[in-house]
Amino acid sequence: MPTRRQLVTQLLGAPALIGLARKTDRPIAGGFVFESQERGHRLRDQAAYTPPTSSRRSPVVIVGGGMAGLCAAWWLDKKGFHDFVLLEMEAEVGGNSRYGQNEVSAYPWGAHYIPVPNAESALVREILTEFGAWQDGQWNERFLCHSPQERLFIHGRWQEGLEPEIGATQADHGDYRRFLERVAAFRATGAFTIPFALGEGNGGPAVDELDKITFAAWLDREGFRSVYLRWFCDYSTRDDYGAGIAEISALAGIHYFAAREHEEKGPLTWPEGNGWLLRKLTAKLAKYLLPNQPVRRIARQGNGWRVTSEKSVWLADTVIFAAPTYLAPYIVEDFAPLPALSYSPWLVSNITLDHIPDKAGDIAWDNVVYGSPTLGYVSATHQSLRSRVEKTVWTHYWALTGADPRGVRRQLLATDWPTWKDRVVQDLTRPHPRIQESIERVDVFRNGHAMSRPVVGLRQSTDLRRLRQGLPGLYFAHADLSGFSIFEEAQYWGVKAAERTLQRIGTPSLKKRR
Ligand SMILES: Cc1cc2nc3c(=O)[nH]c(=O)nc-3n(C[C@H](O)[C@H](O)[C@H](O)COP(=O)(O)OP(=O)(O)OC[C@H]3O[C@@H](n4cnc5c(N)ncnc54)[C@H](O)[C@@H]3O)c2cc1C
């Protein structure tokens, strides 16, 4: 077990980076948000509670109102089935797609973009079209990420794009080219699709064996030595999966690059990130949503299920379990543990600035620092149509990788707000030495089980198979079912569970309710 000091060093690099605010620095306001760990721990520890005594009937109960649960609700409603409720643990639905708003801007607390969908992502196109992102045969220009999209701070200056260019040698470029060729060959197998399930079975043993080694081991085996290429791969997987190349499978690493075709336009983004879609879904589905209802127990009752939240008991024919799936063994009667699953802790901070720091250059939507343990920051005001932006909010992302997630989670919770705030500010100080003069507040979200990580063996594990299969009348729906925590996967599994539900219920009841 690493010591506290070792953990901190692993997380942050050299201890010298962990600067504390100087006495002369301007005071910074802020604190933690969404502190619901206690609720989660009560579930884990199966703490005693007084279950409500009376019960109500609802043919379908959705547990969890993240994107998967909401998309299940969207699909049921769209298909004319209205007899269901959605129970959400938190005070608001949205999960990892929640957002905040202050006098400066709306800003994300997690998901902040959706890539322009590939042709096979038909459901993504459908929902985005319904809510007006696709109009008259084109993507709404307001939502396509404006220029400059990405920049990298490397060797003391900014470059456009995230693949390191400054200082890259011929050997680096050779590795970049060869890597892209390998990715193109994998793409051609048809195994790397979004949603992932659509390509499963393609590619044969060569793709299956990628699940057996880490991405780092695959890069070694293929002779990719370029430090820049390896950094770029590591940055990319930390960004999408919350875990680095030594932690995830080669299958997941290659999927990141092979699943998306190169697209000049995009991604689609909004000040509040995917909170834009959340707003639309919440407005449409409001009548079904019951927040502040942590579900404590789901047990069989006849051919159906008895769903007990802290406030109500529901008797249901069918349950869609759209909460993070590691909770299933704690909540669902007789559901065996899921040891193959592992979750990445994240720290997300929203930093309100009353002016853009000196010499910050042309702020891009996504601003990354080479060699930093963090993922840099996204500007919430990037899509603003105003010609001059004075105040802004930057969302700083930090996937806490490189050590055992359980130890890191403990550290995440044991560390107080002033310390995390100082670390985040310190990280920003490298590209912006005078940033402290600009900062009004730093609000911090400690997300201990933010996303399932696609580790070696997950894809072929019986745990994933059990989750995809579900139980009679209980279907799982969560991005966890792919192991890739992205909107497209959450939506796919939400809709899939809704389809299975409709099949179980049968068309007659559907007709009756139209
Ligand atoms: C920091 C961060 C950045 C991200 N950025 C992006 C991005 O830019 N683009 C992208 O596509 N994806 C991104 N993601 C991935 C994101 O997880 C998915 O896009 C998607 O929001 C996942 O939805 P979900 O429904 O599968 O899960 P979740 O968001 O985990 O939703 C689960 C829901 O279940 C609720 N719940 C839990 N326990 C209970 C209980 N006992 N009873 C009732 N309800 C319960 C939770 O409160 C939550 O609302 C990001 C994730 C993180 C953490």
Coordinates of C-alpha atoms and ligand atoms in Angstrom, one line a residue:
M1 CA 0.0 0.0 0.0
P2 CA 1.6 3.3 -1.0
T3 CA 2.1 6.0 1.7
R4 CA 0.2 9.2 1.5
R5 CA 3.3 11.0 0.3
Q6 CA 3.9 8.4 -2.4
L7 CA 0.3 8.7 -3.6
V8 CA 0.5 12.4 -3.8
T9 CA 3.8 12.2 -5.7
Q10 CA 2.3 9.6 -8.1
L11 CA -0.7 11.8 -8.7
L12 CA 1.1 15.1 -9.0
G13 CA 4.6 14.4 -10.1
A14 CA 7.4 16.1 -8.2
P15 CA 6.4 17.5 -4.8
A16 CA 7.8 20.8 -5.8
L17 CA 4.8 21.2 -8.0
I18 CA 2.5 21.2 -5.0
G19 CA 2.7 24.9 -4.3
L20 CA 0.6 26.6 -1.7
A21 CA -0.9 30.1 -2.3
R22 CA 1.5 32.8 -1.3
K23 CA 0.3 35.1 1.5
T24 CA 0.1 38.1 -0.9
D25 CA -2.1 36.2 -3.4
R26 CA -5.7 37.3 -3.8
P27 CA -8.1 35.2 -1.7
I28 CA -10.0 32.7 -3.8
A29 CA -13.6 31.6 -3.0
G30 CA -15.2 28.3 -3.7
G31 CA -15.7 24.8 -2.2
F32 CA -16.7 21.3 -3.0
V33 CA -19.9 20.6 -5.0
F34 CA -22.2 17.5 -5.1
E35 CA -20.8 16.0 -1.9
S36 CA -22.9 12.8 -1.9
Q37 CA -20.3 10.3 -0.9
E38 CA -22.0 9.6 2.3
R39 CA -25.2 8.5 0.5
G40 CA -23.1 6.2 -1.7
H41 CA -21.2 4.8 1.3
R42 CA -24.5 4.1 3.1
L43 CA -25.5 1.9 0.1
R44 CA -22.1 0.2 0.0
D45 CA -22.2 -0.5 3.8
Q46 CA -25.8 -1.6 3.6
A47 CA -26.5 0.8 6.5
A48 CA -29.8 0.4 8.3
Y49 CA -32.7 2.5 7.2
T50 CA -36.4 2.6 7.7
P51 CA -38.0 1.4 4.5
P52 CA -41.3 3.1 3.5
T53 CA -44.3 1.0 4.5
S54 CA -46.8 1.7 1.6
S55 CA -46.1 0.7 -2.0
R56 CA -47.2 1.9 -5.4
R57 CA -47.4 0.2 -8.8
S58 CA -45.6 1.2 -11.9
P59 CA -45.2 -1.3 -14.8
V60 CA -41.6 0.0 -15.4
V61 CA -39.2 1.6 -13.0
I62 CA -35.9 3.2 -14.2
V63 CA -33.2 3.4 -11.5
G64 CA -30.7 6.2 -12.2
G65 CA -31.1 9.3 -14.3
G66 CA -27.8 9.7 -16.1
M67 CA -27.7 9.8 -19.8
A68 CA -28.4 6.0 -20.1
G69 CA -31.5 6.2 -17.8
L70 CA -32.8 9.4 -19.5
C71 CA -32.3 7.9 -23.0
A72 CA -34.2 4.8 -21.9
A73 CA -37.0 7.1 -20.8
W74 CA -36.7 9.1 -24.0
W75 CA -37.1 5.9 -26.0
L76 CA -40.1 4.6 -24.0
D77 CA -41.9 7.9 -24.3
K78 CA -41.1 8.2 -28.0
K79 CA -42.5 4.7 -28.6
G80 CA -45.8 5.8 -26.9
F81 CA -45.2 4.1 -23.5
H82 CA -45.8 6.4 -20.7
D83 CA -46.4 4.2 -17.6
F84 CA -43.1 4.5 -15.9
V85 CA -41.1 6.5 -13.3
L86 CA -37.4 7.3 -13.1
L87 CA -35.9 7.3 -9.6
E88 CA -32.7 9.4 -9.2
M89 CA -30.5 9.4 -6.2
E90 CA -29.3 13.0 -6.4
A91 CA -31.3 16.2 -6.2
E92 CA -31.0 16.5 -10.0
V93 CA -30.7 14.1 -12.8
G94 CA -27.8 14.0 -15.3
G95 CA -25.0 12.0 -13.5
N96 CA -21.8 12.7 -15.3
S97 CA -23.5 15.2 -17.7
R98 CA -24.6 17.6 -15.0
Y99 CA -23.7 21.3 -15.4
G100 CA -23.6 24.5 -13.4
Q101 CA -24.3 28.1 -14.1
N102 CA -23.1 31.4 -12.6
E103 CA -23.3 35.0 -13.6
V104 CA -20.5 34.5 -16.1
S105 CA -21.5 31.4 -18.0
A106 CA -23.0 27.9 -17.8
Y107 CA -20.3 25.2 -17.5
P108 CA -20.0 21.5 -17.4
W109 CA -19.3 19.3 -14.4
G110 CA -18.4 16.3 -16.6
A111 CA -19.2 15.5 -20.2
H112 CA -18.5 18.5 -22.4
Y113 CA -18.8 17.4 -26.0
I114 CA -20.2 14.9 -28.5
P115 CA -18.1 14.1 -31.6
V116 CA -20.0 14.7 -34.9
P117 CA -21.6 11.2 -35.1
N118 CA -20.4 8.6 -37.6
A119 CA -22.9 7.1 -40.0
E120 CA -23.5 4.1 -37.8
S121 CA -24.3 6.3 -34.7
A122 CA -27.9 6.5 -36.0
L123 CA -29.4 7.0 -32.5
V124 CA -27.1 9.9 -31.7
R125 CA -28.1 11.6 -35.0
E126 CA -31.8 10.9 -34.1
I127 CA -31.6 12.6 -30.7
L128 CA -29.5 15.5 -31.9
T129 CA -31.9 16.1 -34.8
E130 CA -34.9 16.0 -32.4
F131 CA -33.4 18.7 -30.3
G132 CA -32.3 20.9 -33.2
A133 CA -28.5 20.3 -33.4
W134 CA -29.0 19.0 -37.0
Q135 CA -31.2 21.3 -39.1
D136 CA -31.9 21.6 -42.8
G137 CA -29.3 19.0 -43.6
Q138 CA -26.4 20.4 -41.6
W139 CA -25.1 20.7 -38.1
N140 CA -26.0 23.9 -36.3
E141 CA -23.0 26.2 -36.6
R142 CA -23.5 27.5 -33.1
F143 CA -22.8 24.0 -31.7
L144 CA -19.8 23.0 -33.9
C145 CA -16.7 23.8 -31.9
H146 CA -15.3 27.1 -33.2
S147 CA -11.6 27.7 -34.0
P148 CA -9.1 27.5 -32.4
Q149 CA -10.2 24.1 -31.1
E150 CA -7.1 22.7 -29.3
R151 CA -3.7 23.8 -28.3
L152 CA -0.8 22.3 -26.4
F153 CA 1.6 24.1 -24.1
I154 CA 5.0 22.5 -24.8
H155 CA 8.6 23.6 -24.2
G156 CA 7.3 27.0 -22.9
R157 CA 5.0 27.9 -25.7
W158 CA 1.7 27.1 -27.2
Q159 CA 1.2 25.1 -30.4
E160 CA -2.0 24.5 -32.3
G161 CA -3.3 20.9 -32.0
L162 CA -2.5 18.3 -29.4
E163 CA -0.1 16.0 -31.2
P164 CA 3.3 17.4 -30.1
E165 CA 5.0 19.2 -33.1
I166 CA 7.5 21.5 -31.4
G167 CA 10.7 19.5 -31.1
A168 CA 9.3 16.5 -32.9
T169 CA 12.1 14.7 -34.8
Q170 CA 11.9 12.6 -38.0
A171 CA 11.8 9.5 -35.9
D172 CA 8.7 10.9 -34.1
H173 CA 7.0 11.7 -37.4
G174 CA 7.8 8.2 -38.6
D175 CA 6.1 6.7 -35.5
Y176 CA 3.1 9.0 -36.0
R177 CA 2.7 7.8 -39.6
R178 CA 3.2 4.1 -38.8
F179 CA 0.7 4.4 -35.9
L180 CA -1.9 6.0 -38.1
E181 CA -1.4 3.1 -40.6
R182 CA -1.9 0.5 -37.9
V183 CA -5.1 2.4 -36.8
A184 CA -6.4 2.5 -40.3
A185 CA -5.9 -1.2 -40.7
F186 CA -7.8 -1.9 -37.4
R187 CA -10.6 0.4 -38.6
A188 CA -10.9 -1.6 -41.8
T189 CA -11.7 -4.7 -39.8
G190 CA -15.1 -3.2 -38.9
A191 CA -14.5 -4.1 -35.2
F192 CA -14.1 -0.6 -34.0
T193 CA -17.4 1.1 -34.1
I194 CA -19.4 3.5 -32.0
P195 CA -21.5 2.1 -30.3
F196 CA -18.9 -0.6 -29.8
A197 CA -21.5 -3.5 -29.7
L198 CA -22.3 -3.0 -33.4
G199 CA -18.8 -4.1 -34.4
E200 CA -18.4 -6.9 -32.0
G201 CA -17.6 -10.3 -33.6
N202 CA -15.6 -8.5 -36.4
G203 CA -11.9 -8.6 -36.6
G204 CA -11.4 -12.2 -35.3
P205 CA -8.7 -13.4 -32.9
A206 CA -6.3 -10.5 -33.8
V207 CA -8.8 -8.1 -32.2
D208 CA -9.8 -10.4 -29.4
E209 CA -6.2 -10.7 -28.3
L210 CA -5.9 -6.9 -27.9
D211 CA -8.1 -7.4 -24.8
K212 CA -5.3 -9.5 -23.2
I213 CA -2.5 -6.9 -23.0
T214 CA -2.2 -3.3 -22.0
F215 CA -2.1 -0.5 -24.5
A216 CA 1.5 0.2 -23.3
A217 CA 2.5 -3.4 -23.9
W218 CA 1.1 -3.3 -27.4
L219 CA 3.0 0.0 -28.2
D220 CA 6.2 -1.7 -26.9
R221 CA 5.5 -4.8 -29.0
E222 CA 4.9 -2.8 -32.1
G223 CA 8.1 -0.8 -31.5
F224 CA 6.6 2.6 -31.0
R225 CA 9.3 4.4 -29.0
S226 CA 8.5 8.0 -29.7
V227 CA 8.0 9.7 -26.4
Y228 CA 5.7 12.2 -28.0
L229 CA 3.5 9.5 -29.6
R230 CA 3.3 7.6 -26.3
W231 CA 2.5 10.8 -24.4
F232 CA -0.3 11.6 -26.9
C233 CA -1.7 8.1 -26.6
D234 CA -1.6 8.3 -22.8
Y235 CA -3.1 11.8 -22.7
S236 CA -5.9 10.6 -25.1
T237 CA -6.9 7.6 -23.0
R238 CA -6.7 9.5 -19.7
D239 CA -9.1 12.0 -21.4
D240 CA -11.6 9.4 -22.6
Y241 CA -11.3 6.6 -20.1
G242 CA -9.8 8.2 -17.1
A243 CA -6.8 5.8 -17.2
G244 CA -3.4 5.8 -18.9
I245 CA -1.8 3.5 -21.5
A246 CA -0.4 1.2 -18.8
E247 CA -3.8 0.8 -17.2
I248 CA -6.2 0.0 -20.1
S249 CA -6.3 -2.7 -22.6
A250 CA -4.8 -2.4 -26.1
L251 CA -8.4 -2.9 -27.4
A252 CA -9.6 0.2 -25.6
G253 CA -6.5 2.2 -26.7
I254 CA -6.9 1.3 -30.3
H255 CA -10.7 1.8 -30.1
Y256 CA -10.1 5.4 -29.1
F257 CA -8.3 6.1 -32.4
A258 CA -9.9 3.6 -34.8
A259 CA -13.6 4.1 -34.0
R260 CA -13.9 7.7 -35.2
E261 CA -13.3 8.7 -38.7
H262 CA -11.3 11.9 -39.2
E263 CA -13.9 14.7 -39.3
E264 CA -13.0 18.3 -40.2
K265 CA -15.9 19.7 -38.4
G266 CA -16.8 19.4 -34.8
P267 CA -17.0 18.3 -32.1
L268 CA -20.4 19.5 -31.0
T269 CA -20.1 21.5 -27.8
W270 CA -22.0 24.0 -25.7
P271 CA -21.1 26.2 -22.7
E272 CA -22.7 23.7 -20.3
G273 CA -21.2 20.8 -22.3
N274 CA -23.6 17.8 -22.7
G275 CA -25.7 19.6 -20.1
W276 CA -27.3 21.1 -23.2
L277 CA -28.7 17.7 -24.1
L278 CA -29.6 17.1 -20.5
R279 CA -31.6 20.3 -20.4
K280 CA -33.6 19.2 -23.4
L281 CA -34.2 15.7 -22.0
T282 CA -35.2 17.0 -18.6
A283 CA -37.7 19.4 -20.1
K284 CA -39.2 16.7 -22.2
L285 CA -39.3 14.0 -19.6
A286 CA -40.0 16.0 -16.4
K287 CA -43.3 14.2 -15.6
Y288 CA -41.4 10.9 -15.1
L289 CA -38.5 12.1 -13.1
L290 CA -38.4 11.6 -9.3
P291 CA -35.1 13.0 -7.8
N292 CA -33.8 12.5 -4.3
Q293 CA -34.8 8.8 -4.4
P294 CA -31.7 6.7 -3.8
V295 CA -32.7 3.1 -4.5
R296 CA -31.6 0.8 -1.7
R297 CA -33.0 -2.5 -2.6
I298 CA -34.4 -4.3 -5.7
A299 CA -35.9 -7.7 -4.8
R300 CA -38.0 -10.2 -6.7
Q301 CA -41.7 -10.1 -6.1
G302 CA -43.7 -12.7 -8.0
N303 CA -42.8 -12.3 -11.7
G304 CA -41.8 -8.7 -11.2
W305 CA -39.6 -6.6 -8.8
R306 CA -40.0 -4.6 -5.6
V307 CA -37.9 -1.5 -5.8
T308 CA -37.3 0.3 -2.5
S309 CA -35.9 3.8 -2.4
E310 CA -35.4 5.8 0.7
K311 CA -38.7 7.5 0.1
S312 CA -41.0 5.0 -1.7
V313 CA -41.6 1.4 -2.7
W314 CA -42.5 0.5 -6.2
L315 CA -43.9 -2.8 -7.5
A316 CA -42.8 -3.1 -11.1
D317 CA -43.0 -5.7 -13.9
T318 CA -39.7 -4.5 -15.4
V319 CA -36.7 -2.6 -14.0
I320 CA -34.1 -0.7 -16.0
F321 CA -31.0 -0.5 -13.8
A322 CA -29.3 2.6 -15.1
A323 CA -27.2 3.4 -12.0
P324 CA -23.4 2.6 -12.1
T325 CA -23.3 -1.1 -12.3
Y326 CA -20.8 -1.6 -9.5
L327 CA -23.8 -0.9 -7.2
A328 CA -25.8 -3.8 -8.5
P329 CA -24.4 -6.4 -6.0
Y330 CA -25.2 -4.0 -3.1
I331 CA -28.8 -3.3 -4.3
V332 CA -30.1 -6.2 -6.4
E333 CA -31.1 -9.3 -4.5
D334 CA -28.6 -12.2 -4.9
F335 CA -26.5 -10.4 -7.5
A336 CA -22.9 -11.7 -7.3
P337 CA -20.0 -9.2 -7.0
L338 CA -18.4 -7.9 -10.2
P339 CA -14.6 -8.1 -9.6
A340 CA -13.7 -7.3 -13.3
L341 CA -15.0 -3.8 -12.9
S342 CA -12.7 -0.9 -11.9
Y343 CA -13.5 2.8 -11.7
S344 CA -11.5 5.9 -12.3
P345 CA -11.7 8.7 -9.8
W346 CA -11.8 12.2 -11.3
L347 CA -11.4 15.8 -10.0
V348 CA -13.3 18.4 -12.0
S349 CA -12.9 22.1 -11.1
N350 CA -14.7 25.1 -12.5
I351 CA -12.5 28.2 -12.2
T352 CA -14.2 31.6 -12.6
L353 CA -11.9 34.3 -13.9
D354 CA -12.7 38.0 -13.8
H355 CA -10.2 38.6 -16.7
I356 CA -8.2 36.5 -19.1
P357 CA -4.7 36.1 -17.6
D358 CA -1.8 38.1 -19.2
K359 CA -0.2 36.7 -22.3
A360 CA -2.6 33.8 -22.4
G361 CA -2.6 33.9 -26.2
D362 CA -5.5 32.9 -28.3
I363 CA -7.4 30.7 -25.8
A364 CA -8.6 27.5 -27.5
W365 CA -11.7 25.4 -26.6
D366 CA -9.4 22.7 -25.2
N367 CA -6.0 23.8 -23.7
V368 CA -3.6 21.1 -22.6
V369 CA -0.2 21.2 -20.9
Y370 CA 2.4 18.6 -22.1
G371 CA 3.8 16.6 -19.2
S372 CA 1.1 17.6 -16.7
P373 CA -0.7 14.9 -14.8
T374 CA -3.9 16.7 -15.5
L375 CA -5.9 17.1 -18.8
G376 CA -5.8 20.9 -18.9
Y377 CA -8.9 23.1 -19.2
V378 CA -11.8 23.7 -21.5
S379 CA -13.2 27.3 -21.9
A380 CA -17.0 27.5 -21.2
T381 CA -17.2 30.8 -23.1
H382 CA -15.5 29.5 -26.2
Q383 CA -18.7 29.3 -28.2
S384 CA -19.7 32.8 -27.2
L385 CA -20.7 35.1 -30.1
R386 CA -19.4 38.1 -28.2
S387 CA -16.3 39.6 -29.9
R388 CA -14.6 40.2 -26.6
V389 CA -14.8 38.0 -23.6
E390 CA -13.6 39.5 -20.3
K391 CA -14.9 37.1 -17.7
T392 CA -14.8 33.4 -18.2
V393 CA -15.1 30.0 -16.6
W394 CA -12.5 27.3 -17.3
T395 CA -13.3 23.6 -16.6
H396 CA -10.2 21.9 -15.4
Y397 CA -10.2 18.1 -15.8
W398 CA -8.0 15.7 -13.8
A399 CA -8.3 11.9 -14.1
L400 CA -6.5 10.6 -11.1
T401 CA -4.5 7.8 -12.7
G402 CA -1.3 6.0 -12.1
A403 CA -2.1 4.3 -8.7
D404 CA -4.6 1.8 -7.4
P405 CA -8.0 3.6 -7.8
R406 CA -9.1 2.5 -4.3
G407 CA -6.2 4.2 -2.6
V408 CA -6.6 7.3 -4.8
R409 CA -10.3 7.5 -3.9
R410 CA -9.4 7.5 -0.3
Q411 CA -6.9 10.3 -0.9
L412 CA -9.4 12.2 -3.0
L413 CA -11.8 12.3 -0.1
A414 CA -9.2 12.8 2.6
T415 CA -7.8 15.9 0.9
D416 CA -9.5 19.2 1.8
W417 CA -10.7 21.9 -0.6
P418 CA -7.8 24.4 0.0
T419 CA -5.3 21.7 -0.9
W420 CA -7.1 20.6 -4.1
K421 CA -7.7 24.2 -5.1
D422 CA -4.0 25.0 -4.7
R423 CA -3.0 22.0 -6.8
V424 CA -5.4 23.0 -9.6
V425 CA -4.2 26.6 -9.5
Q426 CA -0.6 25.4 -9.5
D427 CA -1.2 23.3 -12.5
L428 CA -2.5 26.3 -14.4
T429 CA 0.4 28.4 -13.2
R430 CA 2.8 26.7 -15.6
P431 CA 1.2 28.1 -18.8
H432 CA -0.2 31.1 -17.0
P433 CA 2.3 32.4 -14.4
R434 CA 0.0 35.2 -13.2
I435 CA -3.3 33.3 -13.2
Q436 CA -3.8 33.9 -9.5
E437 CA -4.6 37.5 -10.2
S438 CA -7.5 36.5 -12.4
I439 CA -9.2 33.9 -10.3
E440 CA -12.4 34.7 -8.4
R441 CA -13.4 31.2 -7.4
V442 CA -12.6 27.5 -7.7
D443 CA -15.4 25.0 -7.3
V444 CA -14.4 21.4 -7.1
F445 CA -16.2 18.1 -7.8
R446 CA -14.7 15.0 -6.3
N447 CA -16.1 12.1 -8.4
G448 CA -14.8 8.9 -6.8
H449 CA -16.4 6.4 -9.1
A450 CA -16.6 8.7 -12.2
M451 CA -16.3 6.0 -14.9
S452 CA -15.6 2.4 -15.5
R453 CA -12.1 1.8 -17.0
P454 CA -11.6 -0.6 -19.9
V455 CA -8.9 -2.7 -18.2
V456 CA -7.3 -5.8 -19.6
G457 CA -9.8 -8.7 -19.7
L458 CA -12.9 -6.6 -19.2
R459 CA -14.3 -7.1 -22.6
Q460 CA -14.1 -11.0 -22.4
S461 CA -15.1 -11.1 -18.7
T462 CA -18.1 -13.0 -17.4
D463 CA -19.0 -9.9 -15.4
L464 CA -19.7 -7.8 -18.5
R465 CA -21.6 -10.7 -20.0
R466 CA -23.8 -11.0 -16.9
L467 CA -24.5 -7.3 -17.0
R468 CA -25.4 -7.3 -20.7
Q469 CA -27.7 -10.3 -20.2
G470 CA -29.4 -8.9 -17.1
L471 CA -32.0 -10.9 -15.2
P472 CA -35.6 -11.8 -16.1
G473 CA -37.4 -8.4 -16.3
L474 CA -34.3 -6.5 -15.0
Y475 CA -32.1 -4.9 -17.7
F476 CA -28.9 -3.0 -17.1
A477 CA -28.4 0.3 -19.0
H478 CA -25.2 2.3 -18.4
A479 CA -22.1 3.3 -20.3
D480 CA -20.4 0.6 -18.1
L481 CA -21.8 -2.1 -20.3
S482 CA -19.2 -1.1 -23.0
G483 CA -16.5 -0.1 -20.5
F484 CA -16.3 3.1 -22.6
S485 CA -17.8 6.0 -20.7
I486 CA -19.1 8.2 -23.5
F487 CA -22.5 9.6 -24.3
E488 CA -23.0 7.3 -27.4
E489 CA -22.5 4.2 -25.3
A490 CA -24.8 5.4 -22.5
Q491 CA -27.5 6.2 -25.0
Y492 CA -27.1 2.8 -26.9
W493 CA -27.5 0.8 -23.7
G494 CA -30.4 3.0 -22.5
V495 CA -32.3 2.5 -25.7
K496 CA -31.4 -1.2 -25.8
A497 CA -32.9 -1.7 -22.3
A498 CA -36.0 0.3 -23.3
E499 CA -36.4 -2.0 -26.4
R500 CA -36.1 -5.1 -24.2
T501 CA -38.7 -3.6 -21.8
L502 CA -41.1 -2.9 -24.6
Q503 CA -40.7 -6.4 -25.9
R504 CA -41.4 -7.9 -22.5
I505 CA -44.5 -5.7 -22.0
G506 CA -45.7 -6.6 -25.4
T507 CA -47.4 -4.4 -28.1
P508 CA -51.1 -4.7 -26.8
S509 CA -50.4 -2.5 -23.7
L510 CA -48.5 -0.1 -26.0
K511 CA -51.4 0.3 -28.3
K512 CA -53.8 0.8 -25.4
R513 CA -51.6 3.7 -24.1
R514 CA -51.1 5.6 -27.4
Ligands
LIG1 C1 -15.1 14.2 -15.9 C2 -15.9 13.5 -17.0 C3 -15.9 14.0 -18.3 C4 -16.6 13.4 -19.3 N1 -16.6 13.9 -20.6 C5 -17.3 13.4 -21.5 C6 -17.5 14.0 -22.8 O1 -17.0 15.1 -23.0 N2 -18.2 13.4 -23.8 C7 -18.9 12.2 -23.5 O2 -19.5 11.7 -24.4 N3 -18.8 11.6 -22.3 C8 -18.0 12.1 -21.3 N4 -18.0 11.6 -20.1 C9 -18.6 10.3 -19.9 C10 -20.0 10.3 -19.3 O3 -19.9 9.4 -18.2 C11 -21.1 9.8 -20.3 O4 -21.1 10.7 -21.4 C12 -22.5 9.7 -19.7 O5 -22.9 10.9 -19.2 C13 -22.7 8.5 -18.8 O6 -24.0 8.3 -18.5 P1 -24.6 7.1 -17.7 O7 -26.0 7.2 -17.6 O8 -24.0 5.8 -18.3 O9 -23.9 7.1 -16.2 P2 -23.9 8.2 -15.0 O10 -23.7 9.5 -15.5 O11 -23.0 7.5 -14.0 O12 -25.4 8.1 -14.4 C14 -25.8 7.2 -13.4 C15 -26.9 7.9 -12.6 O13 -27.4 6.9 -11.6 C16 -27.7 7.7 -10.4 N5 -27.6 6.7 -9.3 C17 -26.6 6.2 -8.7 N6 -26.9 5.4 -7.7 C18 -28.3 5.4 -7.6 C19 -29.3 4.8 -6.8 N7 -28.9 3.9 -5.8 N8 -30.6 5.1 -7.0 C20 -30.9 6.0 -8.0 N9 -30.1 6.6 -8.8 C21 -28.7 6.3 -8.6 C22 -26.5 8.7 -10.4 O14 -26.8 9.7 -9.5 C23 -26.5 9.1 -11.9 O15 -27.4 10.2 -12.1 C24 -17.3 12.2 -19.1 C25 -17.3 11.6 -17.8 C26 -16.6 12.3 -16.8 C27 -16.6 11.7 -15.4

